Amino acid sequence: MSRRLQIRNRLDWFTMMLVAAIAVLGWLNIASATAGSEAVDWLTFDGKGGKQLLWLGVCTLIAFLVLNVEGEFFVRISILSYLSLLVVLAAVLVFGKVIGGARSWFAFGSFSLQPSEFAKSTTALMLAWLLSRGDGKLRDLKTRLQSIAIVGLPAGLVLLQPDAGTVLVFGGFVFALYREGLSGNVLVVAFAALVVAVATILSGAGTVAYPFFGPATGVYVLWAVLAGGGGLVLWFLVQSSLPRERKRLKRIGAVAILGALVFSGAMQFGLEKVLAKHQRERIHVLFGLDVGNPDADYNIRHAKAAIGSGGWSGKGYMNGPMTAYAFVPEQETDFIFCTVGEEWGFLGSTAVILLYLTLLLRLIYLAERQRSNFTRVYGYGVASVLFMHVLINVGMVLGLAPVIGIPLPLFSYGGSSLMGFTVLIFILLRLDAERFSVLR
Amino acid sequence: MNLKGRMWVIGGLFAFIAVVFIGRLAQLQLGSPEWTDYAARLTESRETLDAARGLIYDRNGQLLVTNQASYDLLYTPRLAREGMDTAAFAALLGWKREALEAAFAKADAYASYRPSIIVRQLPAAEYARISGELWRFPGVKERTRAVRSNQAGLAAQLIGSFGETSADDLKNDAFYRLGDYKGKSGLELQYERELRGRKGVRYHLVDVRNNYQLPLEGGRRDTLAVAGADLTLTLDRDLQAYAERLMAGKRGSVVAIEPATGEVLALVSAPTYDPDLLIGPKRSAHYDSLLHNPGQPLYNRALRGTYRPGSIFKMVQGLIALDEGAIRTNTRIPCDRNIIGCHGPHSYDNLSEAIVHSCNPYFHEVMKRMVQARRSNNLFEDAALGLGNWTERIKRFGFGTDLGGQLPGVRPGSVPDTTYYNGIYGQRSWAFSTIYSIAIGEGELLTTPLQMANLAATIGNRGWYRTPHAVRDVGGRGKPLGVDSLVTTGVDPELFDPVISAMQQVVEGVGGTGRRARTPGISICGKTGTVQNTNALEHSVFMAFAPMDNPQIALSVYVENAGSGGSWAAPIAAQLIESYLADSLSNPEREARILAARDPFPETP
């Protein structure tokens, strides 16, 4: 049996089918979202449906190429590709083209490329390379710091563009790290941070008339409660605990309260001083706060109307007026799920979500069946990145998350994104196909 | 540490998020129809298709009222944010810049994204002047709207006005939308339901800029507009025009009726006005000036003006007295001027002569015989019974009634009855001697010009009339049911002979008061009336029908403060009769005299 034949037989065709199904569904919906009331001319590449078809062809080619590369090659180029992408991400900050307020794009004539889409793959590879060395476990502080640095460097560069959505996606690597031994407390701390963040946003948006000082932001009340209430709770806990545990408890408690205060302070600073007005409004809109600007929730209101009007089975393909007549902004890219909701209804939308869930669970299954640590870490990286994209994108469209522009993986219009995910997923499929022949 | 188990935590989180999303989808898509409704509001637009309003023709099929295009200018503040040169636009419209800015501010206060009307009903010529320049002003666009055009400017008060719906109209009739037009008065209002037709509706899908895209549901719910029914009036356009021409410069009215049918041939209230004044951008200014004009041009004297009938009423008295048996045709009564004043050289008239001479004592006695007919031995009771009977008889001639109420805004006048006198004097405390002035058409008796024309028709018909009406045909379906009901007076047709011959004598006889109506070749029967006014010249009144046998036209002419009935009303009536019945007019001097006459009239007749 030739090696090539071996690969073909061991290739995970199920995942490939899922990926192909999602991409084709995406393409169909893009065609509908951009057709307007015109009849779709499928054979020209003038419209976005046609262009996406072109990209699908290109990506099929890329997938074929990736599948024909030795898995060892990806292991070897981990460091080089990671460092190259860092350089490119730095370069885009200087030479990039601004689209939608972020300097994220290299423009080549009529088409543009977004390097951060590929940074997700290289970061996943780099992280896999790091954690597959030695026993690979995340026990020592050095490895942990190295891991954080590997994720933090590209994330930081992306934040400078600024592209908040992609930064959040990099945050998803925490799932891969968790699987590799990062303490579960990280998830607890993340949840606590979320609670403090929401409290900061809500209290910061209000105004309180303070005695002696006059009216000011309500976040001071939150801080007073955090410090005073937290201290009081800690004092009671210390009193009621065994004397030998008191010292440890005091230390943890003090760090927690201080951490919460610093985090809340940083949040407040970020909200008021770093974010632009429209970004702050998007966050306030999500929490139902009155921003005094009727257009602030325009996107999300129209997105909800498109989806909500779909009903059980939708209005039919190419039959959604919200979609056809541009009521939903960015409907072929970030808001493509609205087209699904309007034209395919609850049944179609649920089917798409279940497709993604199946793909994500399948990726975990693939990762877990590896003998190679490298492939497992990489597999979790792939799953994490995809999950974060779906979480933020669908959450935003359904009005559960603030409006943050990131694409729905394999589904939204856009060559860079489609190519990035193709490379990301097909590297895993190639590595997976070699699962019996390598032991790393 | 077995880290493999952590895949369940991660996988579980993925599944949990999927469940949250599906739950949220169910809430948005399967929950309340809130978002479906909201999407429909955004993407669907209902376009109303206005129906063409029915046209109005005269009895011979000549066009009286048609529709014409006018143009409203709409202004959408949001679209005009940049690039609106207010000064240039004001100059184009011929407005003051401040006025235009005020209009813009008002529109902005109403809704910045919705068009407001800033100029109403620009006539086509005015629109043509500015239309080429409108593209320079973003946010300004035109809307075509049909308004009424009264072709010859005739019968303004009868046909009535057409204008924008009021808040009450919108509340009372779901047919109307804000800014719709409707008939506001006259026949335009009376036949509004027939004239307005049925609106059509087209549903569109709109894009985010509110441009129409595809028809909604393939146009299945759309309906076409159905044009309103055309009205054919009973008016004769030529006669109406001639009557208005003769009445120009005077106050008063003309009502001409075809006796056999009750069809109104002409109905003039003078002074009249040009109906086009109440259309166009200056409508409200014109309306105000008409409303405050001392001649009260908006007031339809022919249907609503009430006058004491004067001596014309003596014919009704004579007819009823004959029918009651109070007198006979040859009954003579001395002209005792101690009882009541009289004029002219006569002393012992029969009925015909008394009508010709307008003898007051004669009809005083006639009325006395009818009221104090010894139905009771008590004087007061007898008077009450007698007047009650008399009132009933009078009402059968149409007095004190709205004559079927087929004409818009018609008033009944008033016929005093027992209840009325009881209210004034108290029950059983009045007798004929108290109320005698009604015997000669004075006192509390009030009649309208329409009732007088109808009386002429009734006499010409020898005892019956059809309720006067102005519409012959609605949308090809013929005369509306019940507009021309037959009413009989109950007076024996034979008894009309002395009255009719007296009326002929009024015109043809030597020294007849209506001699100015004499017209060669046409036997006109008429009666002059002179309505006394305190501190002003009398109203000149004439009622007539012609020809004597088989009458074709009956009419009443009122000229206010013009002197005796014979001086102005009679010649006007004669001109009209001749113009209606004959091919040419025989008396140009008479016509010239009428046309030259202007209110106020000189003291001498």
mmCIF file with all atom_site columns, C-alpha atoms in Angstrom, chain B residues 307-460:
data_model
loop_
_atom_site.group_PDB
_atom_site.id
_atom_site.type_symbol
_atom_site.label_atom_id
_atom_site.label_alt_id
_atom_site.label_comp_id
_atom_site.label_asym_id
_atom_site.label_entity_id
_atom_site.label_seq_id
_atom_site.pdbx_PDB_ins_code
_atom_site.Cartn_x
_atom_site.Cartn_y
_atom_site.Cartn_z
_atom_site.occupancy
_atom_site.B_iso_or_equiv
_atom_site.pdbx_formal_charge
_atom_site.auth_seq_id
_atom_site.auth_comp_id
_atom_site.auth_asym_id
_atom_site.auth_atom_id
_atom_site.pdbx_PDB_model_num
ATOM 1   C CA . TYR B 1 307 ? -88.276  86.104  2.523   1.00 0.00 ? 307 TYR B CA 1
ATOM 2   C CA . ARG B 1 308 ? -91.833  87.123  3.286   1.00 0.00 ? 308 ARG B CA 1
ATOM 3   C CA . PRO B 1 309 ? -93.742  85.990  0.190   1.00 0.00 ? 309 PRO B CA 1
ATOM 4   C CA . GLY B 1 310 ? -95.765  89.167  -0.212  1.00 0.00 ? 310 GLY B CA 1
ATOM 5   C CA . SER B 1 311 ? -98.563  89.331  -2.711  1.00 0.00 ? 311 SER B CA 1
ATOM 6   C CA . ILE B 1 312 ? -97.511  86.200  -4.594  1.00 0.00 ? 312 ILE B CA 1
ATOM 7   C CA . PHE B 1 313 ? -98.954  84.345  -1.654  1.00 0.00 ? 313 PHE B CA 1
ATOM 8   C CA . LYS B 1 314 ? -102.417 85.683  -2.478  1.00 0.00 ? 314 LYS B CA 1
ATOM 9   C CA . MET B 1 315 ? -102.724 83.103  -5.241  1.00 0.00 ? 315 MET B CA 1
ATOM 10  C CA . VAL B 1 316 ? -102.234 80.290  -2.740  1.00 0.00 ? 316 VAL B CA 1
ATOM 11  C CA . GLN B 1 317 ? -104.820 81.891  -0.465  1.00 0.00 ? 317 GLN B CA 1
ATOM 12  C CA . GLY B 1 318 ? -107.275 82.122  -3.367  1.00 0.00 ? 318 GLY B CA 1
ATOM 13  C CA . LEU B 1 319 ? -106.754 78.507  -4.409  1.00 0.00 ? 319 LEU B CA 1
ATOM 14  C CA . ILE B 1 320 ? -107.213 77.111  -0.918  1.00 0.00 ? 320 ILE B CA 1
ATOM 15  C CA . ALA B 1 321 ? -110.231 79.331  -0.301  1.00 0.00 ? 321 ALA B CA 1
ATOM 16  C CA . LEU B 1 322 ? -111.836 78.079  -3.507  1.00 0.00 ? 322 LEU B CA 1
ATOM 17  C CA . ASP B 1 323 ? -111.154 74.479  -2.525  1.00 0.00 ? 323 ASP B CA 1
ATOM 18  C CA . GLU B 1 324 ? -112.443 75.071  0.996   1.00 0.00 ? 324 GLU B CA 1
ATOM 19  C CA . GLY B 1 325 ? -115.565 76.701  -0.415  1.00 0.00 ? 325 GLY B CA 1
ATOM 20  C CA . ALA B 1 326 ? -114.869 79.965  1.365   1.00 0.00 ? 326 ALA B CA 1
ATOM 21  C CA . ILE B 1 327 ? -115.284 81.794  -1.960  1.00 0.00 ? 327 ILE B CA 1
ATOM 22  C CA . ARG B 1 328 ? -116.250 80.980  -5.485  1.00 0.00 ? 328 ARG B CA 1
ATOM 23  C CA . THR B 1 329 ? -114.545 82.215  -8.648  1.00 0.00 ? 329 THR B CA 1
ATOM 24  C CA . ASN B 1 330 ? -117.106 84.956  -9.038  1.00 0.00 ? 330 ASN B CA 1
ATOM 25  C CA . THR B 1 331 ? -117.184 86.011  -5.402  1.00 0.00 ? 331 THR B CA 1
ATOM 26  C CA . ARG B 1 332 ? -116.654 89.760  -5.159  1.00 0.00 ? 332 ARG B CA 1
ATOM 27  C CA . ILE B 1 333 ? -115.426 91.502  -2.012  1.00 0.00 ? 333 ILE B CA 1
ATOM 28  C CA . PRO B 1 334 ? -115.310 95.245  -1.452  1.00 0.00 ? 334 PRO B CA 1
ATOM 29  C CA . CYS B 1 335 ? -111.893 96.819  -1.185  1.00 0.00 ? 335 CYS B CA 1
ATOM 30  C CA . ASP B 1 336 ? -112.384 98.314  2.291   1.00 0.00 ? 336 ASP B CA 1
ATOM 31  C CA . ARG B 1 337 ? -109.179 100.189 2.882   1.00 0.00 ? 337 ARG B CA 1
ATOM 32  C CA . ASN B 1 338 ? -110.153 100.958 6.463   1.00 0.00 ? 338 ASN B CA 1
ATOM 33  C CA . ILE B 1 339 ? -109.360 97.383  7.416   1.00 0.00 ? 339 ILE B CA 1
ATOM 34  C CA . ILE B 1 340 ? -106.042 97.145  5.620   1.00 0.00 ? 340 ILE B CA 1
ATOM 35  C CA . GLY B 1 341 ? -104.235 99.361  3.167   1.00 0.00 ? 341 GLY B CA 1
ATOM 36  C CA . CYS B 1 342 ? -104.345 98.833  -0.607  1.00 0.00 ? 342 CYS B CA 1
ATOM 37  C CA . HIS B 1 343 ? -103.311 100.563 -3.785  1.00 0.00 ? 343 HIS B CA 1
ATOM 38  C CA . GLY B 1 344 ? -104.556 101.131 -7.272  1.00 0.00 ? 344 GLY B CA 1
ATOM 39  C CA . PRO B 1 345 ? -107.951 102.069 -8.696  1.00 0.00 ? 345 PRO B CA 1
ATOM 40  C CA . HIS B 1 346 ? -110.278 99.156  -7.893  1.00 0.00 ? 346 HIS B CA 1
ATOM 41  C CA . SER B 1 347 ? -113.140 98.749  -5.424  1.00 0.00 ? 347 SER B CA 1
ATOM 42  C CA . TYR B 1 348 ? -115.050 95.477  -5.846  1.00 0.00 ? 348 TYR B CA 1
ATOM 43  C CA . ASP B 1 349 ? -112.857 92.708  -7.374  1.00 0.00 ? 349 ASP B CA 1
ATOM 44  C CA . ASN B 1 350 ? -113.502 89.064  -8.079  1.00 0.00 ? 350 ASN B CA 1
ATOM 45  C CA . LEU B 1 351 ? -110.641 86.574  -7.452  1.00 0.00 ? 351 LEU B CA 1
ATOM 46  C CA . SER B 1 352 ? -108.870 87.088  -10.786 1.00 0.00 ? 352 SER B CA 1
ATOM 47  C CA . GLU B 1 353 ? -109.054 90.840  -10.491 1.00 0.00 ? 353 GLU B CA 1
ATOM 48  C CA . ALA B 1 354 ? -107.989 90.729  -6.868  1.00 0.00 ? 354 ALA B CA 1
ATOM 49  C CA . ILE B 1 355 ? -104.872 88.782  -7.860  1.00 0.00 ? 355 ILE B CA 1
ATOM 50  C CA . VAL B 1 356 ? -104.119 91.168  -10.710 1.00 0.00 ? 356 VAL B CA 1
ATOM 51  C CA . HIS B 1 357 ? -104.663 94.202  -8.471  1.00 0.00 ? 357 HIS B CA 1
ATOM 52  C CA . SER B 1 358 ? -103.081 92.509  -5.488  1.00 0.00 ? 358 SER B CA 1
ATOM 53  C CA . CYS B 1 359 ? -106.076 93.627  -3.407  1.00 0.00 ? 359 CYS B CA 1
ATOM 54  C CA . ASN B 1 360 ? -105.259 93.367  0.286   1.00 0.00 ? 360 ASN B CA 1
ATOM 55  C CA . PRO B 1 361 ? -108.786 93.733  1.762   1.00 0.00 ? 361 PRO B CA 1
ATOM 56  C CA . TYR B 1 362 ? -109.983 90.935  -0.560  1.00 0.00 ? 362 TYR B CA 1
ATOM 57  C CA . PHE B 1 363 ? -107.533 88.420  0.832   1.00 0.00 ? 363 PHE B CA 1
ATOM 58  C CA . HIS B 1 364 ? -107.975 89.689  4.357   1.00 0.00 ? 364 HIS B CA 1
ATOM 59  C CA . GLU B 1 365 ? -111.626 88.682  4.024   1.00 0.00 ? 365 GLU B CA 1
ATOM 60  C CA . VAL B 1 366 ? -110.715 85.378  2.295   1.00 0.00 ? 366 VAL B CA 1
ATOM 61  C CA . MET B 1 367 ? -108.364 84.436  5.114   1.00 0.00 ? 367 MET B CA 1
ATOM 62  C CA . LYS B 1 368 ? -110.881 85.472  7.724   1.00 0.00 ? 368 LYS B CA 1
ATOM 63  C CA . ARG B 1 369 ? -113.467 83.189  6.156   1.00 0.00 ? 369 ARG B CA 1
ATOM 64  C CA . MET B 1 370 ? -111.027 80.286  6.193   1.00 0.00 ? 370 MET B CA 1
ATOM 65  C CA . VAL B 1 371 ? -109.789 80.816  9.764   1.00 0.00 ? 371 VAL B CA 1
ATOM 66  C CA . GLN B 1 372 ? -113.045 81.839  11.441  1.00 0.00 ? 372 GLN B CA 1
ATOM 67  C CA . ALA B 1 373 ? -115.141 79.163  9.662   1.00 0.00 ? 373 ALA B CA 1
ATOM 68  C CA . ARG B 1 374 ? -117.392 78.555  12.675  1.00 0.00 ? 374 ARG B CA 1
ATOM 69  C CA . ARG B 1 375 ? -115.917 75.159  13.412  1.00 0.00 ? 375 ARG B CA 1
ATOM 70  C CA . SER B 1 376 ? -116.442 76.114  17.042  1.00 0.00 ? 376 SER B CA 1
ATOM 71  C CA . ASN B 1 377 ? -118.623 78.630  18.814  1.00 0.00 ? 377 ASN B CA 1
ATOM 72  C CA . ASN B 1 378 ? -115.713 79.884  20.810  1.00 0.00 ? 378 ASN B CA 1
ATOM 73  C CA . LEU B 1 379 ? -113.903 82.573  18.831  1.00 0.00 ? 379 LEU B CA 1
ATOM 74  C CA . PHE B 1 380 ? -110.444 81.524  19.944  1.00 0.00 ? 380 PHE B CA 1
ATOM 75  C CA . GLU B 1 381 ? -111.090 77.799  19.533  1.00 0.00 ? 381 GLU B CA 1
ATOM 76  C CA . ASP B 1 382 ? -112.518 78.509  16.105  1.00 0.00 ? 382 ASP B CA 1
ATOM 77  C CA . ALA B 1 383 ? -109.398 80.460  15.132  1.00 0.00 ? 383 ALA B CA 1
ATOM 78  C CA . ALA B 1 384 ? -107.148 77.652  16.330  1.00 0.00 ? 384 ALA B CA 1
ATOM 79  C CA . LEU B 1 385 ? -109.096 74.992  14.385  1.00 0.00 ? 385 LEU B CA 1
ATOM 80  C CA . GLY B 1 386 ? -109.265 77.200  11.298  1.00 0.00 ? 386 GLY B CA 1
ATOM 81  C CA . LEU B 1 387 ? -105.559 78.005  11.332  1.00 0.00 ? 387 LEU B CA 1
ATOM 82  C CA . GLY B 1 388 ? -104.689 74.345  11.908  1.00 0.00 ? 388 GLY B CA 1
ATOM 83  C CA . ASN B 1 389 ? -106.563 73.360  8.783   1.00 0.00 ? 389 ASN B CA 1
ATOM 84  C CA . TRP B 1 390 ? -105.058 76.259  6.833   1.00 0.00 ? 390 TRP B CA 1
ATOM 85  C CA . THR B 1 391 ? -101.509 75.304  7.882   1.00 0.00 ? 391 THR B CA 1
ATOM 86  C CA . GLU B 1 392 ? -102.013 71.767  6.623   1.00 0.00 ? 392 GLU B CA 1
ATOM 87  C CA . ARG B 1 393 ? -103.236 73.065  3.281   1.00 0.00 ? 393 ARG B CA 1
ATOM 88  C CA . ILE B 1 394 ? -100.311 75.483  2.972   1.00 0.00 ? 394 ILE B CA 1
ATOM 89  C CA . LYS B 1 395 ? -97.784  72.791  3.676   1.00 0.00 ? 395 LYS B CA 1
ATOM 90  C CA . ARG B 1 396 ? -99.142  70.701  0.824   1.00 0.00 ? 396 ARG B CA 1
ATOM 91  C CA . PHE B 1 397 ? -97.942  73.501  -1.456  1.00 0.00 ? 397 PHE B CA 1
ATOM 92  C CA . GLY B 1 398 ? -94.475  72.901  -0.083  1.00 0.00 ? 398 GLY B CA 1
ATOM 93  C CA . PHE B 1 399 ? -94.356  75.903  2.239   1.00 0.00 ? 399 PHE B CA 1
ATOM 94  C CA . GLY B 1 400 ? -92.686  75.241  5.569   1.00 0.00 ? 400 GLY B CA 1
ATOM 95  C CA . THR B 1 401 ? -91.133  72.056  4.130   1.00 0.00 ? 401 THR B CA 1
ATOM 96  C CA . ASP B 1 402 ? -87.782  71.260  2.572   1.00 0.00 ? 402 ASP B CA 1
ATOM 97  C CA . LEU B 1 403 ? -89.580  70.120  -0.605  1.00 0.00 ? 403 LEU B CA 1
ATOM 98  C CA . GLY B 1 404 ? -88.182  66.602  -0.333  1.00 0.00 ? 404 GLY B CA 1
ATOM 99  C CA . GLY B 1 405 ? -84.765  67.794  0.747   1.00 0.00 ? 405 GLY B CA 1
ATOM 100 C CA . GLN B 1 406 ? -83.090  66.733  -2.500  1.00 0.00 ? 406 GLN B CA 1
ATOM 101 C CA . LEU B 1 407 ? -81.103  69.925  -2.879  1.00 0.00 ? 407 LEU B CA 1
ATOM 102 C CA . PRO B 1 408 ? -78.062  70.486  -0.692  1.00 0.00 ? 408 PRO B CA 1
ATOM 103 C CA . GLY B 1 409 ? -78.585  72.810  2.238   1.00 0.00 ? 409 GLY B CA 1
ATOM 104 C CA . VAL B 1 410 ? -82.219  73.529  1.467   1.00 0.00 ? 410 VAL B CA 1
ATOM 105 C CA . ARG B 1 411 ? -84.200  75.273  4.222   1.00 0.00 ? 411 ARG B CA 1
ATOM 106 C CA . PRO B 1 412 ? -87.920  74.979  4.962   1.00 0.00 ? 412 PRO B CA 1
ATOM 107 C CA . GLY B 1 413 ? -88.740  78.604  5.708   1.00 0.00 ? 413 GLY B CA 1
ATOM 108 C CA . SER B 1 414 ? -91.574  78.839  8.173   1.00 0.00 ? 414 SER B CA 1
ATOM 109 C CA . VAL B 1 415 ? -95.327  78.608  8.264   1.00 0.00 ? 415 VAL B CA 1
ATOM 110 C CA . PRO B 1 416 ? -96.778  79.775  11.554  1.00 0.00 ? 416 PRO B CA 1
ATOM 111 C CA . ASP B 1 417 ? -99.159  77.227  13.076  1.00 0.00 ? 417 ASP B CA 1
ATOM 112 C CA . THR B 1 418 ? -101.287 77.075  16.210  1.00 0.00 ? 418 THR B CA 1
ATOM 113 C CA . THR B 1 419 ? -98.376  75.906  18.312  1.00 0.00 ? 419 THR B CA 1
ATOM 114 C CA . TYR B 1 420 ? -96.420  78.937  17.149  1.00 0.00 ? 420 TYR B CA 1
ATOM 115 C CA . TYR B 1 421 ? -99.146  81.452  18.069  1.00 0.00 ? 421 TYR B CA 1
ATOM 116 C CA . ASN B 1 422 ? -99.922  79.638  21.305  1.00 0.00 ? 422 ASN B CA 1
ATOM 117 C CA . GLY B 1 423 ? -96.264  80.093  22.183  1.00 0.00 ? 423 GLY B CA 1
ATOM 118 C CA . ILE B 1 424 ? -96.441  83.820  21.519  1.00 0.00 ? 424 ILE B CA 1
ATOM 119 C CA . TYR B 1 425 ? -99.884  84.826  22.701  1.00 0.00 ? 425 TYR B CA 1
ATOM 120 C CA . GLY B 1 426 ? -100.898 81.888  24.878  1.00 0.00 ? 426 GLY B CA 1
ATOM 121 C CA . GLN B 1 427 ? -103.527 79.268  24.175  1.00 0.00 ? 427 GLN B CA 1
ATOM 122 C CA . ARG B 1 428 ? -107.050 80.569  23.421  1.00 0.00 ? 428 ARG B CA 1
ATOM 123 C CA . SER B 1 429 ? -105.891 84.126  23.495  1.00 0.00 ? 429 SER B CA 1
ATOM 124 C CA . TRP B 1 430 ? -105.534 84.834  19.787  1.00 0.00 ? 430 TRP B CA 1
ATOM 125 C CA . ALA B 1 431 ? -107.962 84.989  16.896  1.00 0.00 ? 431 ALA B CA 1
ATOM 126 C CA . PHE B 1 432 ? -107.847 85.997  13.230  1.00 0.00 ? 432 PHE B CA 1
ATOM 127 C CA . SER B 1 433 ? -107.716 89.626  14.173  1.00 0.00 ? 433 SER B CA 1
ATOM 128 C CA . THR B 1 434 ? -104.391 88.941  15.890  1.00 0.00 ? 434 THR B CA 1
ATOM 129 C CA . ILE B 1 435 ? -102.737 87.116  13.014  1.00 0.00 ? 435 ILE B CA 1
ATOM 130 C CA . TYR B 1 436 ? -104.325 88.672  9.953   1.00 0.00 ? 436 TYR B CA 1
ATOM 131 C CA . SER B 1 437 ? -101.066 89.897  8.387   1.00 0.00 ? 437 SER B CA 1
ATOM 132 C CA . ILE B 1 438 ? -100.285 86.389  7.132   1.00 0.00 ? 438 ILE B CA 1
ATOM 133 C CA . ALA B 1 439 ? -103.394 86.706  4.947   1.00 0.00 ? 439 ALA B CA 1
ATOM 134 C CA . ILE B 1 440 ? -101.460 88.843  2.468   1.00 0.00 ? 440 ILE B CA 1
ATOM 135 C CA . GLY B 1 441 ? -98.112  87.035  2.752   1.00 0.00 ? 441 GLY B CA 1
ATOM 136 C CA . GLU B 1 442 ? -96.629  89.256  5.406   1.00 0.00 ? 442 GLU B CA 1
ATOM 137 C CA . GLY B 1 443 ? -96.063  88.675  9.104   1.00 0.00 ? 443 GLY B CA 1
ATOM 138 C CA . GLU B 1 444 ? -94.456  85.482  10.318  1.00 0.00 ? 444 GLU B CA 1
ATOM 139 C CA . LEU B 1 445 ? -94.697  83.663  6.996   1.00 0.00 ? 445 LEU B CA 1
ATOM 140 C CA . LEU B 1 446 ? -91.274  82.989  5.478   1.00 0.00 ? 446 LEU B CA 1
ATOM 141 C CA . THR B 1 447 ? -90.603  81.268  2.164   1.00 0.00 ? 447 THR B CA 1
ATOM 142 C CA . THR B 1 448 ? -87.576  80.512  0.046   1.00 0.00 ? 448 THR B CA 1
ATOM 143 C CA . PRO B 1 449 ? -86.993  81.327  -3.629  1.00 0.00 ? 449 PRO B CA 1
ATOM 144 C CA . LEU B 1 450 ? -87.052  77.585  -4.322  1.00 0.00 ? 450 LEU B CA 1
ATOM 145 C CA . GLN B 1 451 ? -90.526  77.310  -2.783  1.00 0.00 ? 451 GLN B CA 1
ATOM 146 C CA . MET B 1 452 ? -91.701  80.194  -4.959  1.00 0.00 ? 452 MET B CA 1
ATOM 147 C CA . ALA B 1 453 ? -90.400  78.594  -8.136  1.00 0.00 ? 453 ALA B CA 1
ATOM 148 C CA . ASN B 1 454 ? -92.011  75.365  -7.023  1.00 0.00 ? 454 ASN B CA 1
ATOM 149 C CA . LEU B 1 455 ? -95.298  77.244  -6.514  1.00 0.00 ? 455 LEU B CA 1
ATOM 150 C CA . ALA B 1 456 ? -95.077  78.479  -10.105 1.00 0.00 ? 456 ALA B CA 1
ATOM 151 C CA . ALA B 1 457 ? -94.568  74.880  -11.244 1.00 0.00 ? 457 ALA B CA 1
ATOM 152 C CA . THR B 1 458 ? -97.450  73.670  -9.082  1.00 0.00 ? 458 THR B CA 1
ATOM 153 C CA . ILE B 1 459 ? -99.833  76.239  -10.508 1.00 0.00 ? 459 ILE B CA 1
ATOM 154 C CA . GLY B 1 460 ? -98.619  75.507  -14.029 1.00 0.00 ? 460 GLY B CA 1
#
